[in-house]
Coordinates of C-alpha atoms and ligand atoms in Angstrom, one line a residue:
M902 CA -14.6 -6.7 11.1
T903 CA -12.2 -7.5 8.9
F904 CA -8.8 -5.3 8.6
P905 CA -9.1 -1.5 7.9
D906 CA -9.8 -1.4 3.6
G907 CA -6.4 -0.6 2.0
F908 CA -4.6 -2.2 4.7
L909 CA -0.6 -3.3 3.9
W910 CA 0.7 -6.5 4.0
G911 CA 3.7 -7.5 3.8
T912 CA 7.4 -9.0 4.8
A913 CA 10.1 -6.8 5.7
T914 CA 13.9 -7.3 4.8
A915 CA 17.0 -6.1 5.5
A916 CA 19.9 -5.1 2.2
H917 CA 22.8 -6.9 4.0
Q918 CA 20.9 -9.9 5.2
V919 CA 19.4 -10.7 1.6
E920 CA 21.4 -9.7 -1.4
G921 CA 24.5 -10.7 -1.2
G922 CA 28.0 -9.7 -2.1
N923 CA 27.8 -6.3 0.0
H924 CA 31.8 -6.2 0.8
G925 CA 31.7 -2.2 1.5
N926 CA 30.2 -2.1 4.6
D927 CA 31.6 -2.5 8.8
W928 CA 29.2 -5.2 8.8
W929 CA 31.5 -7.2 6.4
A930 CA 34.7 -6.5 7.5
W931 CA 33.2 -7.4 11.2
E932 CA 32.2 -10.6 9.7
Q933 CA 35.7 -11.5 8.4
V934 CA 36.6 -11.5 12.5
P935 CA 36.8 -15.5 14.3
G936 CA 34.2 -15.4 16.3
H937 CA 32.3 -12.6 15.8
I938 CA 29.2 -14.4 13.8
K939 CA 28.1 -17.9 14.7
N940 CA 30.0 -20.8 12.7
G941 CA 31.8 -18.3 11.5
D942 CA 29.0 -18.0 8.7
R943 CA 29.3 -14.1 6.0
S944 CA 26.5 -12.7 3.9
D945 CA 27.8 -13.7 1.4
P946 CA 25.4 -14.9 -0.6
A947 CA 22.6 -14.9 1.8
C948 CA 20.1 -15.4 -0.4
D949 CA 21.6 -13.7 -3.1
H950 CA 18.6 -11.2 -3.9
Y951 CA 20.2 -8.7 -5.6
R952 CA 20.0 -10.3 -8.2
R953 CA 17.3 -12.3 -7.8
Y954 CA 14.8 -10.4 -6.7
A955 CA 12.2 -9.9 -9.7
S956 CA 11.4 -13.8 -9.3
D957 CA 11.2 -13.3 -5.5
F958 CA 9.1 -10.3 -5.8
D959 CA 6.3 -12.9 -7.9
L960 CA 6.9 -15.4 -5.1
L961 CA 6.0 -12.8 -3.1
K962 CA 2.9 -11.7 -4.8
R963 CA 1.3 -14.7 -5.7
L964 CA 1.6 -14.9 -1.9
H965 CA -0.8 -12.2 -2.4
Q966 CA 1.3 -9.4 0.1
N967 CA 0.7 -6.1 -1.1
A968 CA 3.7 -4.3 -0.2
H969 CA 7.0 -5.0 0.5
R970 CA 9.7 -3.2 3.3
L971 CA 13.3 -3.7 2.0
S972 CA 16.5 -1.2 2.6
L973 CA 19.0 0.4 0.2
E974 CA 22.0 -0.4 0.8
W975 CA 24.9 2.6 1.4
S976 CA 28.2 1.6 0.0
R977 CA 27.1 0.6 -2.8
I978 CA 25.2 3.8 -3.6
E979 CA 28.0 5.9 -2.0
P980 CA 30.5 4.0 -2.1
T981 CA 33.4 6.8 -1.4
P982 CA 32.6 10.0 -0.3
G983 CA 30.2 12.3 -2.1
E984 CA 30.7 9.9 -5.0
F985 CA 27.1 8.4 -6.0
S986 CA 27.6 4.9 -8.4
Q987 CA 24.8 4.9 -10.8
P988 CA 24.6 2.0 -11.9
A989 CA 23.8 1.3 -8.1
I990 CA 21.1 3.8 -7.8
Q991 CA 19.8 2.0 -11.1
H992 CA 19.5 -0.9 -10.0
Y993 CA 17.4 -0.2 -7.1
R994 CA 15.1 1.9 -9.0
E995 CA 14.6 -1.3 -10.9
V996 CA 13.8 -3.0 -8.0
L997 CA 11.3 -0.3 -7.0
Q998 CA 10.3 -0.4 -10.0
A999 CA 9.1 -3.7 -9.8
L1000 CA 7.2 -3.6 -6.7
V1001 CA 5.3 -1.0 -8.1
D1002 CA 4.4 -3.7 -11.4
R1003 CA 3.3 -6.1 -9.2
G1004 CA 0.8 -3.9 -7.0
M1005 CA 2.9 -3.8 -5.0
V1006 CA 3.3 -0.4 -2.0
P1007 CA 7.4 -0.5 -1.7
L1008 CA 8.7 0.5 2.0
V1009 CA 12.0 2.2 2.2
T1010 CA 14.6 2.1 5.0
L1011 CA 17.8 4.0 4.0
H1012 CA 19.6 2.5 6.9
H1013 CA 19.3 -1.2 7.8
F1014 CA 22.5 -1.9 10.7
T1015 CA 25.1 -0.7 7.7
N1016 CA 27.4 1.9 7.1
P1017 CA 30.2 2.2 4.5
T1018 CA 33.5 1.1 5.8
W1019 CA 34.7 4.8 5.0
V1020 CA 32.2 6.2 7.3
A1021 CA 33.3 3.6 10.0
D1022 CA 36.9 5.3 9.6
A1023 CA 35.5 8.1 10.0
G1024 CA 34.2 7.3 13.6
G1025 CA 30.8 6.1 12.1
W1026 CA 27.8 7.3 14.6
E1027 CA 29.7 8.4 17.5
A1028 CA 31.0 11.7 14.9
P1029 CA 28.8 14.2 14.6
E1030 CA 30.1 14.5 10.6
T1031 CA 28.0 11.1 10.2
A1032 CA 24.7 12.6 10.9
D1033 CA 25.1 15.4 8.0
R1034 CA 27.0 12.4 5.5
F1035 CA 24.1 10.2 6.5
A1036 CA 21.4 13.3 5.2
R1037 CA 24.0 13.7 1.8
Y1038 CA 22.6 10.1 0.9
A1039 CA 19.7 10.6 2.0
E1040 CA 18.6 13.5 0.0
R1041 CA 20.8 12.0 -3.2
V1042 CA 18.4 9.2 -3.0
A1043 CA 15.6 11.2 -2.6
T1044 CA 16.1 12.9 -5.5
E1045 CA 16.3 9.8 -7.5
L1046 CA 14.5 6.9 -6.8
G1047 CA 11.6 9.4 -4.5
G1048 CA 9.3 8.9 -6.8
L1049 CA 8.9 5.5 -7.3
A1050 CA 8.0 5.0 -3.0
R1051 CA 5.8 7.0 -0.7
F1052 CA 7.0 5.3 2.5
W1053 CA 10.2 6.0 3.9
I1054 CA 11.9 4.8 7.1
T1055 CA 15.5 6.7 8.0
I1056 CA 17.1 4.8 10.6
N1057 CA 15.9 1.4 11.6
E1058 CA 16.4 0.2 15.1
P1059 CA 18.5 3.8 16.6
T1060 CA 18.6 2.1 20.4
V1061 CA 19.8 -1.5 19.3
I1062 CA 22.7 0.5 17.0
A1063 CA 23.2 2.0 20.5
Y1064 CA 22.3 -1.2 22.2
Q1065 CA 24.7 -4.2 20.4
G1066 CA 26.8 -2.1 19.0
Y1067 CA 28.3 0.0 21.7
V1068 CA 26.6 -1.3 25.2
R1069 CA 27.0 -5.1 24.6
G1070 CA 29.8 -5.1 21.7
E1071 CA 28.6 -7.8 20.2
W1072 CA 28.0 -5.4 16.8
P1073 CA 30.5 -2.9 14.9
P1074 CA 32.2 -1.3 16.1
G1075 CA 32.2 -3.8 18.9
K1076 CA 32.5 -0.9 21.8
R1077 CA 31.2 -1.1 25.9
D1078 CA 31.1 2.4 26.1
L1079 CA 27.5 3.7 27.8
G1080 CA 29.0 7.8 26.2
A1081 CA 29.4 5.9 23.4
A1082 CA 26.4 4.7 23.1
A1083 CA 24.7 8.2 23.9
R1084 CA 26.6 10.0 21.2
A1085 CA 25.8 7.4 18.6
L1086 CA 22.6 8.3 19.3
V1087 CA 22.7 11.2 19.1
T1088 CA 23.6 11.6 16.2
M1089 CA 21.2 9.2 15.2
V1090 CA 18.9 11.6 15.9
R1091 CA 20.4 14.5 14.6
G1092 CA 20.7 12.5 10.8
H1093 CA 17.2 11.8 10.9
W1094 CA 16.0 15.7 11.6
M1095 CA 18.5 16.2 8.6
A1096 CA 17.3 13.6 5.9
Y1097 CA 13.3 14.4 7.4
T1098 CA 13.8 17.7 6.5
R1099 CA 15.1 17.2 3.4
I1100 CA 13.5 14.5 1.4
K1101 CA 10.5 16.9 2.5
S1102 CA 11.7 19.4 1.2
L1103 CA 11.7 17.1 -2.1
H1104 CA 8.8 15.4 -1.9
P1105 CA 6.1 17.2 0.4
D1106 CA 3.7 13.9 0.4
A1107 CA 6.5 11.5 1.4
Q1108 CA 5.6 9.7 4.6
I1109 CA 8.8 8.9 6.7
G1110 CA 9.5 7.7 10.1
V1111 CA 12.1 5.9 12.5
A1112 CA 11.3 2.1 12.1
H1113 CA 11.6 2.0 16.4
H1114 CA 12.3 -1.8 18.4
L1115 CA 10.3 -1.7 21.6
R1116 CA 10.6 -4.1 23.7
V1117 CA 8.3 -4.8 26.7
F1118 CA 9.7 -4.5 29.6
D1119 CA 7.4 -5.5 32.8
P1120 CA 9.0 -6.5 36.7
A1121 CA 10.3 -10.2 36.8
R1122 CA 9.2 -10.2 40.4
P1123 CA 5.9 -7.5 40.2
F1124 CA 5.6 -7.2 44.4
M1125 CA 9.1 -6.3 44.1
P1126 CA 9.8 -2.3 44.3
Q1127 CA 13.4 -2.4 43.1
D1128 CA 12.4 -4.2 40.1
R1129 CA 9.3 -2.6 39.1
A1130 CA 11.7 0.9 39.1
V1131 CA 14.1 -0.9 36.7
A1132 CA 11.8 -2.3 34.8
A1133 CA 9.9 1.3 34.5
A1134 CA 13.7 2.3 33.5
F1135 CA 14.3 0.4 31.2
N1136 CA 11.1 1.0 29.2
R1137 CA 12.4 4.8 29.6
V1138 CA 15.0 4.8 28.3
F1139 CA 14.9 2.1 25.6
N1140 CA 11.5 2.6 24.2
E1141 CA 10.4 5.9 25.1
T1142 CA 13.8 8.1 24.5
I1143 CA 14.4 8.5 20.8
L1144 CA 10.3 8.7 20.0
K1145 CA 10.7 11.6 22.5
S1146 CA 13.1 13.5 21.7
L1147 CA 11.5 13.5 18.0
R1148 CA 8.4 14.6 18.9
L1149 CA 9.8 17.8 20.9
G1150 CA 12.5 18.2 18.6
R1151 CA 15.5 18.4 21.3
L1152 CA 17.4 15.3 22.9
V1153 CA 15.7 14.3 26.5
F1154 CA 17.8 12.9 29.3
P1155 CA 19.7 10.7 29.3
L1156 CA 20.3 11.9 25.5
T1157 CA 21.1 15.5 27.4
R1158 CA 24.3 14.1 28.7
A1159 CA 25.5 13.5 25.4
G1160 CA 24.8 16.5 24.1
S1161 CA 22.6 19.5 23.5
A1162 CA 21.4 19.3 19.7
T1163 CA 18.0 20.7 18.8
G1164 CA 16.1 19.9 15.9
P1165 CA 12.8 20.0 14.2
A1166 CA 9.6 18.8 16.2
H1167 CA 7.3 16.2 15.3
T1168 CA 9.9 14.8 12.5
Q1169 CA 8.1 11.2 12.2
D1170 CA 4.7 11.0 10.0
F1171 CA 4.1 7.4 10.7
I1172 CA 5.8 5.5 13.2
G1173 CA 7.1 2.3 12.5
L1174 CA 6.7 -0.5 14.9
N1175 CA 9.8 -3.5 15.4
Y1176 CA 8.3 -5.7 18.2
Y1177 CA 9.4 -9.1 19.4
A1178 CA 9.3 -10.2 22.7
R1179 CA 8.9 -9.1 26.1
E1180 CA 11.4 -8.8 28.7
L1181 CA 11.3 -9.6 32.2
V1182 CA 13.7 -7.3 34.3
R1183 CA 15.0 -7.8 37.7
F1184 CA 17.1 -5.8 40.0
N1185 CA 21.0 -7.0 40.2
R1186 CA 23.3 -4.7 41.2
R1187 CA 26.3 -6.4 39.5
Y1188 CA 24.1 -5.5 36.2
R1189 CA 25.6 -1.6 36.1
D1190 CA 26.3 -0.5 32.6
E1191 CA 22.9 -2.3 32.4
L1192 CA 20.5 0.5 34.2
F1193 CA 21.1 -2.8 37.2
G1194 CA 18.3 -4.5 35.0
E1195 CA 19.2 -8.5 35.1
R1196 CA 16.8 -9.9 32.2
V1197 CA 15.6 -13.1 33.4
L1198 CA 13.6 -15.5 31.6
P1199 CA 11.6 -18.0 33.4
A1200 CA 11.7 -21.8 33.1
D1201 CA 8.1 -22.3 31.3
A1202 CA 7.9 -19.4 29.0
P1203 CA 6.8 -20.1 25.5
R1204 CA 10.4 -19.1 23.2
S1205 CA 11.6 -19.5 19.9
D1206 CA 14.8 -20.6 18.7
L1207 CA 16.5 -17.5 20.1
N1208 CA 14.8 -17.5 23.6
W1209 CA 13.1 -14.7 23.0
E1210 CA 9.8 -15.4 24.9
L1211 CA 6.5 -15.6 22.8
Y1212 CA 4.3 -12.9 24.4
P1213 CA 1.7 -11.6 21.5
E1214 CA 0.0 -9.3 24.2
G1215 CA 3.3 -6.8 24.3
L1216 CA 2.2 -6.2 20.4
F1217 CA -1.2 -5.1 21.5
R1218 CA 0.0 -2.9 24.7
A1219 CA 3.4 -1.9 22.8
L1220 CA 0.3 0.0 19.5
R1221 CA -1.7 1.2 22.7
S1222 CA 1.6 2.7 24.2
L1223 CA 2.2 4.5 21.0
S1224 CA -1.5 5.6 19.9
R1225 CA -0.4 8.1 22.2
E1226 CA 1.7 9.6 20.1
R1227 CA -1.0 10.7 17.7
L1228 CA 0.0 9.0 14.4
P1229 CA -0.3 6.0 12.5
I1230 CA 1.2 3.0 13.0
I1231 CA 2.4 0.6 10.9
V1232 CA 4.3 -2.2 12.0
T1233 CA 7.4 -2.7 10.5
E1234 CA 9.0 -5.9 11.6
N1235 CA 7.2 -9.1 14.0
G1236 CA 8.5 -12.7 13.4
I1237 CA 10.0 -15.6 15.2
A1238 CA 12.8 -17.4 15.3
D1239 CA 11.6 -21.2 14.2
A1240 CA 13.2 -23.7 12.2
A1241 CA 10.1 -26.2 12.4
D1242 CA 8.1 -23.7 11.5
A1243 CA 6.2 -25.2 14.4
M1244 CA 5.7 -22.5 16.2
R1245 CA 5.3 -20.1 13.3
P1246 CA 1.2 -20.4 12.7
D1247 CA 0.3 -19.9 15.9
F1248 CA 2.5 -16.7 16.3
L1249 CA 0.9 -14.9 13.5
L1250 CA -3.0 -15.3 14.4
S1251 CA -1.7 -14.6 17.9
H1252 CA 0.2 -11.7 17.0
L1253 CA -1.9 -10.4 14.4
G1254 CA -5.4 -10.9 16.9
A1255 CA -3.4 -8.8 18.8
M1256 CA -3.0 -6.0 16.4
K1257 CA -6.8 -6.7 15.1
R1258 CA -7.7 -6.1 19.1
A1259 CA -5.4 -2.9 18.6
I1260 CA -7.6 -1.6 16.6
Q1261 CA -10.3 -2.2 17.1
S1262 CA -9.8 0.5 20.1
G1263 CA -9.1 2.7 17.5
V1264 CA -5.4 3.0 17.6
P1265 CA -4.4 3.8 14.0
V1266 CA -2.4 0.5 12.6
R1267 CA -2.3 1.3 8.7
G1268 CA -0.1 -2.0 8.1
Y1269 CA 2.1 -5.1 9.0
F1270 CA 5.2 -6.2 7.7
H1271 CA 6.5 -9.8 8.7
W1272 CA 9.6 -9.9 9.3
T1273 CA 11.1 -12.2 7.0
C1274 CA 10.0 -13.5 4.0
F1275 CA 13.5 -15.0 3.6
D1276 CA 16.3 -16.8 5.9
N1277 CA 18.6 -15.1 5.8
F1278 CA 21.9 -13.3 7.5
E1279 CA 20.7 -13.3 11.0
W1280 CA 23.5 -11.0 12.2
A1281 CA 25.6 -12.1 14.9
E1282 CA 23.7 -15.5 14.5
G1283 CA 24.4 -16.1 10.8
Y1284 CA 22.1 -18.0 8.9
S1285 CA 21.7 -19.9 12.8
A1286 CA 18.1 -18.7 13.3
K1287 CA 15.7 -19.0 10.6
F1288 CA 13.1 -16.1 10.5
G1289 CA 11.2 -16.6 7.0
L1290 CA 8.3 -17.9 5.8
I1291 CA 10.0 -19.1 3.3
A1292 CA 13.1 -21.1 4.3
C1293 CA 15.9 -20.2 2.2
D1294 CA 19.4 -22.4 1.7
P1295 CA 22.5 -19.9 1.3
A1296 CA 23.8 -23.0 -0.6
T1297 CA 21.3 -24.0 -3.2
Q1298 CA 19.3 -21.0 -3.0
E1299 CA 16.2 -23.0 -2.6
R1300 CA 13.5 -21.4 -2.1
R1301 CA 10.9 -23.9 0.3
V1302 CA 7.5 -21.7 1.2
R1303 CA 6.7 -23.1 4.5
H1304 CA 3.3 -23.8 5.7
S1305 CA 3.0 -20.4 7.4
A1306 CA 3.6 -18.7 4.2
R1307 CA -0.4 -19.9 3.2
L1308 CA -1.3 -19.2 6.7
Y1309 CA -0.4 -15.5 6.3
A1310 CA -0.8 -15.7 2.8
E1311 CA -4.7 -16.0 3.7
I1312 CA -4.7 -13.6 6.0
C1313 CA -3.3 -10.9 3.0
R1314 CA -5.7 -12.5 0.7
A1315 CA -8.9 -12.0 3.1
N1316 CA -7.7 -8.4 5.4
D1317 CA -8.9 -10.8 8.0
L1318 CA -8.2 -13.5 10.0
P1319 CA -9.0 -16.8 9.5
V1320 CA -12.2 -18.0 11.0
S1321 CA -11.7 -21.7 10.6
V1322 CA -8.0 -22.2 8.5
E1323 CA -7.8 -24.2 5.9
L1324 CA -5.1 -23.9 3.9
P1325 CA -4.7 -23.4 -0.6
P1326 CA -1.4 -25.6 -2.0
A1327 CA 1.8 -24.2 -1.5
P1328 CA 3.2 -22.2 -4.5
R1329 CA 6.2 -23.5 -6.0
A1330 CA 9.1 -21.0 -6.4
D1331 CA 9.7 -22.0 -9.7
E1332 CA 6.4 -21.1 -10.9
E1333 CA 5.5 -18.8 -13.7
P1334 CA 5.1 -15.7 -12.7
A1335 CA 0.5 -14.6 -11.5
G1336 CA -1.0 -12.2 -13.6
P1337 CA -1.9 -9.6 -12.8
T1338 CA -5.8 -10.4 -11.7
D1339 CA -3.9 -13.1 -8.6
L1340 CA -3.6 -10.7 -6.1
R1341 CA -7.3 -11.0 -5.1
Ligands
FCB1716 C1 15.7 -6.9 13.9 C2 16.0 -6.4 13.0 C3 16.3 -7.1 11.7 C4 16.5 -8.5 12.3 C5 15.0 -9.0 13.2 C6 15.0 -10.7 13.9 O1 15.7 -6.5 15.6 O2 15.9 -4.7 12.6 O3 17.4 -6.8 10.9 O4 17.6 -8.6 12.7 O5 15.1 -8.1 14.4

């Protein structure tokens, strides 16, 4: 069996991580403070993709990708409250059109971690009004650009925003306050409800979801009931709360501690899954703010450059558990920090093998977007974590097609995993654009 006909094969990016020149959001402000970002890196120039998008898409197309996930930068589109920038909207119109012209299906994220500075200054996700602000922005985008894309993600990884920004305090707004984390999540859920309703009323055919970061949580010592209990609690809070709230149209515990909002039920047309790693958790009473769970990684566990466990079976398990939602699933992110590109080929084969097995068992997976095409600005890790199928040097902007990009190209072309791996020569980054017959 190959992958299903029409399967979407692409890569995913986020505006702030690749575009360069985003100076109007809370992340840019955060990056200016020494100690926030590894090596003092800043997101400008990143991959200079704001200017280079056309040649970048040419390269991805030559690598046989038939789809692409990207995000729009809210702070460019709405630099001050209620004032929408026509040049920014026109830019994104051209970006989406460039994908359509190349026969690549766009999947568009409205919010990928960054808030315009004026939103952050007005309380960010902790302020209930940010749901209305987000919905107004989403409505404007749907009015202007809705005809160019069918697949939309409202918010990327609400739980990661809440955890990194409001529990760990390692991302903006840098808080360590569980109550604030819950309030932020409530606003995000409400923002999704409102954005979903408005986009749907303008474009009933739009397919809208949230990109959920699911981590597999297993007890570090499976024979210990305490470890099993904390792993189950992590799973419930981190993986299930948002999904369940969106399915039911009301907040579920622990979000109920921060509010009692209700909204329409069933506001996901598909589920976006971002899967990276497993966490082994061990009960530890000192970890009060983390549900009494200490995360551990055995010394012999295979791991990425960021020390994330490589656990392909987790993709199978995540997909199986999501199939309970009875919705189509798109893998909206999956990838590895691997500067040497030594582990990535095997990562691709093993994870795509796990995904194929899930499909064979009946899970309705419609597409896969590898994180990511180009090494880019990896948030607090700066440029040190290299997730790209294609290396990108921010100083020279040189793109270098890695071995694993060619392997992935072969998979995208065949719509299947290779029986034996024989790679075609790497296309050069500066080659002439491919002709329209080059897709297959
Ligand atoms: C995900 C984020 C993405 C990138 C990858 C490595 O959690 O959505 O922007 O940082 O991790």
